[in-house]
Amino acid sequence: MSKKKVFKLPYIGVETEDDRLHLLLGTRGEPSAVIKIANPVLQYCADPNEYTRFHQNLLNVIQILGEGYLLQKLDVFSKDTWDAHTPKEYLQQKYVEHFKGRVHAVIFTYLIITKPQGKKTASSKKSGDDFKGLIFKVTQALDTNGFKPQLLHQKDIDLLVLRILTMDFMSKNIVMDNMVPSDTGIRLGEKQTRCLSLIDIDRIDLPEKVSPYILRSDNEAMKGFPVDTMAFLHQVPGYDTIIYNQVIEIPQQVHTIQKLQLKQRRHSGIPDPENDICVADIEKLLEDVARENQLLVNAHFSLVICAGEKELPKTINYIENALFLQGIIPSRNSYNQLELFRAALPGNGVELKNYDLYLTTSDAALSFFFKEALPVSEPAPKGFSICFTDRQGIPIRIDPADYSWDIGRIGNRNKFVLGPSGSGKSFFMNALIEQYLLYNMDVVIVDTGDSYAGISAYLDGKYITYKPEKPIAMNPFAITRDEYNLEKKDFLTTLIGLLWKGSDGKLSQVESDVISDVVIAYYKNYFRTREAGWIENASIRELEDHLKGYGVNPGSVFEAAKESLAEKLGKAEKDYYQMLGLSQSATDEEIKTAYRRLAMTHHPDKHTGQEIEETDSDIFIAATEAYDVLSDRQSRENYDTARLLTTLSWSDQQSWESGSMQSLSAAYTNLLKRKAIELDSLFKVESPSFNTFYEFATCLVPLIRKKDEIKFDFPSFRYVLKKFCKGGEFESILNEEADRSLFSERLIVFEIDNIKENKILFPIVTLIIMDIFLQKMRFRQGQRKALIIEEAWKAIASPMMAGYILYLYKTVRKFNGEAIVVTQELDDIIGNAVVKDSIIANSDTLCLLDQTKFRDNYQSVEKLLSISEVEKRKIFTVNNLDNRANRGPFKEVYIRRRSTGEVYGVEVSLHQYLTYTTEKPEKLAVETYTSAFGNYPDGLENFVSHMKKCGLPVSKFVQLVNIAGQVLTDQLFDVLSSYKEQYGNNAVIHLQKDFQESGLEFSQWLDYQSKTVSA
């Protein structure tokens, strides 16, 4: 009985003296710091500079370490199965079920720094402190450059060693099994492991030139696309675990150079072609070191591959072929399998023999380091995120709102979506909306293609279709004082201009200013009629401004009053004060005394029986008139004002407004108040609506035209707008209150396909809906909000609407909302200044579906959307990767937040697909089931169940349901089974043909066929 050998670990333990840094100690006391990192280069990043930055960062690490250190990098590729908690919501349950158990790759990366110990430094405390200081310096440099370093402590170090020994990186409970090394590999229990050294030290079969990345040439769509030098590791088939072990040892530079020079002289002394090559190689190496100030290093690269015994040969062949295509011929030696396996343990690169190391520059060695990472879910600190898949088909979450905002990737939440017909645009939007509604989100959609009927029905949303007998209406004029602001005024100005000129028209500056002034006056009148007594408390300036709003010049009021009072004053032959022989400051008692004196002297009763002198009678009448005016306080004030008015002009207003003539100022104020009351009564707005605005405007515009002597086509204005008033063709559009229940609906779809060709209604109704959204947005302040405008955006993308669109985007940002514009036609956006300056300029998130259709004309698109060369490379990978194996149907989408973007997959369950579908036959078949079973979940569940029972693909089952016009019954299933026996895959086609030729109702035909089958 042979004695079994014991596998001895190359460690004496872990030093835990310093809580900040636990060190793994080798058998000779050499310390190693184990750092978990994340490769900062994202797979398919498309940017060669990212690979170069990684390369330069590790060059800096090597420079920090210097001579005598060993740098080891382990990239572990493992397989996991996807799982997630089952949600409560039905479609999300189906989403989780669709992906549950899907196998996918994960990558773990570790950087290990080792200080091989010599005799003098083995027990040196200073050396240990220096090493720790160096590690902290390295981790700081890594953290600064996006590597996210984590220093592992004892527990995690032990776990890492155990996982490598078992080649198991995913199990929660790791079980050690027998390790049986041989010349061809190492058996670990039921798994087979093979170690493959990338470089044969005897041959050094490497490409003549190396760089941190390579350019793909195997796929036409990705030709010239930069990827990692070892990118093929992502596609290796059949493996369970792969460890890519990368080791760089930094020897003493002077000593190493001297050895090279000695070797060069030795070879140059012997004439031989191979020696000449060797001399040339050494000379070039030394030139690089001298010119580029690079370090010479001993490098080692090996792969430890673990797979099932049957899969391993296929896995090894794939790797060897992939390396060969890059000019790398790996070592065929297999006698040192255990040595290579042990060298993959953290910090154990010190065991590598000379025949496993080759001398090169640090720059060349780092070119073979693996640099890429797989995408992972983004943090969602505020609980909001949406789910798509990565490029390998695994759900990952992104937060396109809060997290993206917090880290500065976006400055607003608005989105612009572009994708040609058939690219999956509606599919993407349905998936987005379904997930939006999982959160505290209200969604309003303006659609022209019936793309959201299914999701609306499933989510019990409000689906509103424009009909002539029941048009979409609102009252945009019904606002409160708090809601009235500059933006609202501009919106109403735009609306009036749109009604008058049409979406393609343009308001002149004068026309715009006149309408704006009318809107201002309209609301001043409306709000002030709600303020009892405002006129009585108004200042002169407020009254003058109010009159100016009606086109009335306050100077004309002054002059009219002056003329009237002067005329009245002129009736008296003398001044009333002079008539009574008094001064203007006379008291009431003095006025009475003076009048009595004159009355006694000149009263007609004093001359009874005598001939009355004409002068006495005139004097008596004038004195009486003077007394009547001066004895009444109000009459006396008016009289005094009249005397002053006759001596002043409108240009003197600054003197008496200063308060030096208070009586005149008060009188003038009263004049203005009377005029304001008169005009307010004429222009009074009891209830705001387009009807009252029209009446108000048609009275005020002529006054403004007359006052300012401006050109304004008032007859056209009055005639065109009349059709939107009571009795007009479109009288209800702008005069009915919006359904207040809409403000509490979570999802509203306005389907306006019926009027998309109506040049009058289409833009107006679109504008109405947008304003309903703004009202809802203010009404529902605690909600997130999204306004989605499909092709209806064309109705508002005119110069006249540019200001309103800017207002919409500005306002939606204030209320935690977002606007999403969706389009499919390239020609619609190219050259449209409104799209560029208003919509795209205010949308920090760009969503692009498959752009292949636009490829030949993409220069204009990339200029319009500010797409860089790097981002364009990503865009044209959409739907062009070989990543469809073991996945359901899906489309990909490029999502750019501000300047950089990523590509995601839109892959969903069959139940979600049936809910989102825009194909008419599929929608009809689904509606048949949801109607029959009363709700969407039950309808979808039975639809899929019956489809599986029939053994038909979706298209054939949809055809069957639409032929029958009913859900699957046992009777129909039996008849179908009979047809399948006869016609196989063409069963549904023959069933439809026989039914149509019968001329019977389907139920009658089915009864007949059922009896035939039974017979």
PDB file of C-alpha atoms in Angstrom, residues 265-429:
ATOM      1  CA  ARG A 265      29.149  39.798 -26.053  1.00  0.00           C
ATOM      2  CA  ARG A 266      29.250  36.018 -25.714  1.00  0.00           C
ATOM      3  CA  HIS A 267      26.855  35.517 -28.630  1.00  0.00           C
ATOM      4  CA  SER A 268      28.426  38.178 -30.807  1.00  0.00           C
ATOM      5  CA  GLY A 269      31.750  36.371 -30.656  1.00  0.00           C
ATOM      6  CA  ILE A 270      30.376  33.309 -32.422  1.00  0.00           C
ATOM      7  CA  PRO A 271      29.284  33.840 -36.054  1.00  0.00           C
ATOM      8  CA  ASP A 272      25.885  32.194 -36.422  1.00  0.00           C
ATOM      9  CA  PRO A 273      22.465  33.454 -37.689  1.00  0.00           C
ATOM     10  CA  GLU A 274      20.716  32.517 -34.432  1.00  0.00           C
ATOM     11  CA  ASN A 275      23.392  34.264 -32.401  1.00  0.00           C
ATOM     12  CA  ASP A 276      23.023  37.355 -34.594  1.00  0.00           C
ATOM     13  CA  ILE A 277      19.269  37.388 -33.887  1.00  0.00           C
ATOM     14  CA  CYS A 278      19.924  37.021 -30.172  1.00  0.00           C
ATOM     15  CA  VAL A 279      22.430  39.891 -30.202  1.00  0.00           C
ATOM     16  CA  ALA A 280      19.939  42.100 -32.086  1.00  0.00           C
ATOM     17  CA  ASP A 281      17.131  41.275 -29.644  1.00  0.00           C
ATOM     18  CA  ILE A 282      19.289  42.103 -26.621  1.00  0.00           C
ATOM     19  CA  GLU A 283      20.450  45.329 -28.235  1.00  0.00           C
ATOM     20  CA  LYS A 284      16.846  46.403 -28.930  1.00  0.00           C
ATOM     21  CA  LEU A 285      15.820  45.494 -25.382  1.00  0.00           C
ATOM     22  CA  LEU A 286      18.613  47.572 -23.880  1.00  0.00           C
ATOM     23  CA  GLU A 287      17.747  50.481 -26.184  1.00  0.00           C
ATOM     24  CA  ASP A 288      14.124  50.411 -24.971  1.00  0.00           C
ATOM     25  CA  VAL A 289      15.282  50.369 -21.360  1.00  0.00           C
ATOM     26  CA  ALA A 290      17.613  53.297 -21.907  1.00  0.00           C
ATOM     27  CA  ARG A 291      15.345  55.386 -24.126  1.00  0.00           C
ATOM     28  CA  GLU A 292      11.995  54.818 -22.363  1.00  0.00           C
ATOM     29  CA  ASN A 293      13.403  54.542 -18.838  1.00  0.00           C
ATOM     30  CA  GLN A 294      11.665  51.195 -18.453  1.00  0.00           C
ATOM     31  CA  LEU A 295      12.347  48.491 -15.944  1.00  0.00           C
ATOM     32  CA  LEU A 296      13.482  45.027 -16.896  1.00  0.00           C
ATOM     33  CA  VAL A 297      11.234  42.377 -15.394  1.00  0.00           C
ATOM     34  CA  ASN A 298      10.881  38.633 -15.280  1.00  0.00           C
ATOM     35  CA  ALA A 299       7.353  37.819 -16.450  1.00  0.00           C
ATOM     36  CA  HIS A 300       5.137  34.783 -16.222  1.00  0.00           C
ATOM     37  CA  PHE A 301       1.674  34.177 -17.663  1.00  0.00           C
ATOM     38  CA  SER A 302      -0.347  31.016 -17.219  1.00  0.00           C
ATOM     39  CA  LEU A 303      -3.931  29.834 -17.274  1.00  0.00           C
ATOM     40  CA  VAL A 304      -5.371  27.370 -14.783  1.00  0.00           C
ATOM     41  CA  ILE A 305      -8.441  25.870 -16.449  1.00  0.00           C
ATOM     42  CA  CYS A 306     -10.989  23.761 -14.595  1.00  0.00           C
ATOM     43  CA  ALA A 307     -13.763  21.955 -16.453  1.00  0.00           C
ATOM     44  CA  GLY A 308     -15.564  18.650 -16.713  1.00  0.00           C
ATOM     45  CA  GLU A 309     -13.455  15.868 -18.097  1.00  0.00           C
ATOM     46  CA  LYS A 310     -15.354  15.807 -21.409  1.00  0.00           C
ATOM     47  CA  GLU A 311     -15.417  19.581 -21.840  1.00  0.00           C
ATOM     48  CA  LEU A 312     -11.777  20.247 -20.967  1.00  0.00           C
ATOM     49  CA  PRO A 313     -10.206  19.274 -24.352  1.00  0.00           C
ATOM     50  CA  LYS A 314     -12.622  21.545 -26.213  1.00  0.00           C
ATOM     51  CA  THR A 315     -11.864  24.363 -23.780  1.00  0.00           C
ATOM     52  CA  ILE A 316      -8.089  23.935 -24.152  1.00  0.00           C
ATOM     53  CA  ASN A 317      -8.349  23.812 -27.960  1.00  0.00           C
ATOM     54  CA  TYR A 318     -10.335  27.038 -28.030  1.00  0.00           C
ATOM     55  CA  ILE A 319      -7.770  28.825 -25.860  1.00  0.00           C
ATOM     56  CA  GLU A 320      -4.817  27.572 -27.872  1.00  0.00           C
ATOM     57  CA  ASN A 321      -6.457  28.610 -31.147  1.00  0.00           C
ATOM     58  CA  ALA A 322      -7.300  32.040 -29.772  1.00  0.00           C
ATOM     59  CA  LEU A 323      -3.715  32.528 -28.623  1.00  0.00           C
ATOM     60  CA  PHE A 324      -2.390  31.347 -31.964  1.00  0.00           C
ATOM     61  CA  LEU A 325      -4.476  33.942 -33.799  1.00  0.00           C
ATOM     62  CA  GLN A 326      -2.698  36.593 -31.738  1.00  0.00           C
ATOM     63  CA  GLY A 327       0.738  35.201 -32.535  1.00  0.00           C
ATOM     64  CA  ILE A 328       1.197  33.413 -29.201  1.00  0.00           C
ATOM     65  CA  ILE A 329       2.152  29.743 -29.138  1.00  0.00           C
ATOM     66  CA  PRO A 330       1.786  28.448 -25.565  1.00  0.00           C
ATOM     67  CA  SER A 331       4.183  25.991 -24.018  1.00  0.00           C
ATOM     68  CA  ARG A 332       3.534  22.314 -24.771  1.00  0.00           C
ATOM     69  CA  ASN A 333       5.400  21.229 -21.653  1.00  0.00           C
ATOM     70  CA  SER A 334       3.110  19.633 -19.112  1.00  0.00           C
ATOM     71  CA  TYR A 335       5.553  18.098 -16.653  1.00  0.00           C
ATOM     72  CA  ASN A 336       5.223  21.019 -14.208  1.00  0.00           C
ATOM     73  CA  GLN A 337       1.416  21.055 -13.778  1.00  0.00           C
ATOM     74  CA  LEU A 338       1.583  21.133  -9.990  1.00  0.00           C
ATOM     75  CA  GLU A 339       4.237  23.856 -10.024  1.00  0.00           C
ATOM     76  CA  LEU A 340       2.086  26.052 -12.246  1.00  0.00           C
ATOM     77  CA  PHE A 341      -0.979  25.375 -10.103  1.00  0.00           C
ATOM     78  CA  ARG A 342       0.898  26.295  -6.895  1.00  0.00           C
ATOM     79  CA  ALA A 343       2.245  29.433  -8.571  1.00  0.00           C
ATOM     80  CA  ALA A 344      -1.365  30.607  -8.976  1.00  0.00           C
ATOM     81  CA  LEU A 345      -1.793  30.732  -5.207  1.00  0.00           C
ATOM     82  CA  PRO A 346      -1.601  34.317  -3.902  1.00  0.00           C
ATOM     83  CA  GLY A 347       1.937  35.396  -3.144  1.00  0.00           C
ATOM     84  CA  ASN A 348       3.429  32.133  -4.336  1.00  0.00           C
ATOM     85  CA  GLY A 349       4.998  33.423  -7.517  1.00  0.00           C
ATOM     86  CA  VAL A 350       8.253  33.103  -5.595  1.00  0.00           C
ATOM     87  CA  GLU A 351       8.147  29.364  -6.356  1.00  0.00           C
ATOM     88  CA  LEU A 352       8.355  29.913 -10.115  1.00  0.00           C
ATOM     89  CA  LYS A 353      11.459  28.422 -11.658  1.00  0.00           C
ATOM     90  CA  ASN A 354      13.669  30.098 -14.240  1.00  0.00           C
ATOM     91  CA  TYR A 355      12.121  28.013 -17.005  1.00  0.00           C
ATOM     92  CA  ASP A 356       8.719  29.597 -16.232  1.00  0.00           C
ATOM     93  CA  LEU A 357       9.984  33.196 -16.376  1.00  0.00           C
ATOM     94  CA  TYR A 358      11.181  35.260 -19.298  1.00  0.00           C
ATOM     95  CA  LEU A 359      12.989  38.588 -19.302  1.00  0.00           C
ATOM     96  CA  THR A 360      11.321  41.571 -20.955  1.00  0.00           C
ATOM     97  CA  THR A 361      10.457  45.204 -20.293  1.00  0.00           C
ATOM     98  CA  SER A 362       7.700  46.179 -17.884  1.00  0.00           C
ATOM     99  CA  ASP A 363       5.895  47.893 -20.759  1.00  0.00           C
ATOM    100  CA  ALA A 364       5.797  44.723 -22.871  1.00  0.00           C
ATOM    101  CA  ALA A 365       4.878  42.490 -19.939  1.00  0.00           C
ATOM    102  CA  LEU A 366       1.919  44.639 -18.881  1.00  0.00           C
ATOM    103  CA  SER A 367       0.484  44.443 -22.395  1.00  0.00           C
ATOM    104  CA  PHE A 368      -0.559  40.872 -21.581  1.00  0.00           C
ATOM    105  CA  PHE A 369      -2.294  41.825 -18.329  1.00  0.00           C
ATOM    106  CA  PHE A 370      -6.063  41.395 -18.418  1.00  0.00           C
ATOM    107  CA  LYS A 371      -7.788  44.771 -18.117  1.00  0.00           C
ATOM    108  CA  GLU A 372     -11.528  44.341 -18.571  1.00  0.00           C
ATOM    109  CA  ALA A 373     -14.446  44.054 -16.181  1.00  0.00           C
ATOM    110  CA  LEU A 374     -18.048  43.011 -16.713  1.00  0.00           C
ATOM    111  CA  PRO A 375     -20.767  45.586 -16.044  1.00  0.00           C
ATOM    112  CA  VAL A 376     -22.520  45.423 -12.692  1.00  0.00           C
ATOM    113  CA  SER A 377     -25.683  46.967 -11.306  1.00  0.00           C
ATOM    114  CA  GLU A 378     -25.485  50.606 -10.310  1.00  0.00           C
ATOM    115  CA  PRO A 379     -26.239  51.738  -6.764  1.00  0.00           C
ATOM    116  CA  ALA A 380     -29.765  52.984  -6.183  1.00  0.00           C
ATOM    117  CA  PRO A 381     -29.436  55.111  -3.032  1.00  0.00           C
ATOM    118  CA  LYS A 382     -32.970  56.480  -3.360  1.00  0.00           C
ATOM    119  CA  GLY A 383     -34.527  53.152  -4.286  1.00  0.00           C
ATOM    120  CA  PHE A 384     -35.200  53.922  -7.948  1.00  0.00           C
ATOM    121  CA  SER A 385     -33.713  51.768 -10.705  1.00  0.00           C
ATOM    122  CA  ILE A 386     -34.680  50.026 -13.914  1.00  0.00           C
ATOM    123  CA  CYS A 387     -33.544  46.658 -15.199  1.00  0.00           C
ATOM    124  CA  PHE A 388     -32.049  45.704 -18.550  1.00  0.00           C
ATOM    125  CA  THR A 389     -29.536  43.003 -19.412  1.00  0.00           C
ATOM    126  CA  ASP A 390     -25.808  43.176 -19.962  1.00  0.00           C
ATOM    127  CA  ARG A 391     -24.277  41.925 -23.210  1.00  0.00           C
ATOM    128  CA  GLN A 392     -24.244  38.314 -21.973  1.00  0.00           C
ATOM    129  CA  GLY A 393     -27.955  38.375 -21.125  1.00  0.00           C
ATOM    130  CA  ILE A 394     -27.985  38.877 -17.357  1.00  0.00           C
ATOM    131  CA  PRO A 395     -30.264  41.466 -15.710  1.00  0.00           C
ATOM    132  CA  ILE A 396     -28.463  44.452 -14.261  1.00  0.00           C
ATOM    133  CA  ARG A 397     -29.964  47.572 -12.750  1.00  0.00           C
ATOM    134  CA  ILE A 398     -29.225  51.160 -13.649  1.00  0.00           C
ATOM    135  CA  ASP A 399     -30.487  54.340 -12.056  1.00  0.00           C
ATOM    136  CA  PRO A 400     -30.891  56.849 -14.905  1.00  0.00           C
ATOM    137  CA  ALA A 401     -32.342  59.471 -12.574  1.00  0.00           C
ATOM    138  CA  ASP A 402     -31.090  59.970  -9.031  1.00  0.00           C
ATOM    139  CA  TYR A 403     -27.729  58.176  -8.986  1.00  0.00           C
ATOM    140  CA  SER A 404     -26.833  59.510 -12.423  1.00  0.00           C
ATOM    141  CA  TRP A 405     -27.719  62.987 -11.185  1.00  0.00           C
ATOM    142  CA  ASP A 406     -25.753  62.622  -7.953  1.00  0.00           C
ATOM    143  CA  ILE A 407     -22.527  61.550  -9.691  1.00  0.00           C
ATOM    144  CA  GLY A 408     -22.833  64.263 -12.333  1.00  0.00           C
ATOM    145  CA  ARG A 409     -23.623  62.094 -15.356  1.00  0.00           C
ATOM    146  CA  ILE A 410     -26.778  64.105 -16.046  1.00  0.00           C
ATOM    147  CA  GLY A 411     -28.055  67.580 -15.272  1.00  0.00           C
ATOM    148  CA  ASN A 412     -31.663  66.744 -16.154  1.00  0.00           C
ATOM    149  CA  ARG A 413     -33.697  63.542 -16.459  1.00  0.00           C
ATOM    150  CA  ASN A 414     -35.049  64.181 -19.966  1.00  0.00           C
ATOM    151  CA  LYS A 415     -34.501  61.588 -22.690  1.00  0.00           C
ATOM    152  CA  PHE A 416     -34.385  61.557 -26.467  1.00  0.00           C
ATOM    153  CA  VAL A 417     -35.098  58.201 -28.128  1.00  0.00           C
ATOM    154  CA  LEU A 418     -34.236  57.470 -31.774  1.00  0.00           C
ATOM    155  CA  GLY A 419     -34.764  54.196 -33.584  1.00  0.00           C
ATOM    156  CA  PRO A 420     -36.035  53.278 -37.043  1.00  0.00           C
ATOM    157  CA  SER A 421     -39.125  51.149 -37.546  1.00  0.00           C
ATOM    158  CA  GLY A 422     -38.516  47.558 -36.463  1.00  0.00           C
ATOM    159  CA  SER A 423     -35.557  48.408 -34.219  1.00  0.00           C
ATOM    160  CA  GLY A 424     -37.460  47.641 -31.011  1.00  0.00           C
ATOM    161  CA  LYS A 425     -38.198  51.252 -30.067  1.00  0.00           C
ATOM    162  CA  SER A 426     -41.751  50.641 -28.824  1.00  0.00           C
ATOM    163  CA  PHE A 427     -40.607  47.457 -27.115  1.00  0.00           C
ATOM    164  CA  PHE A 428     -37.937  49.414 -25.238  1.00  0.00           C
ATOM    165  CA  MET A 429     -40.403  52.128 -24.254  1.00  0.00           C
TER     166      MET A 429
END
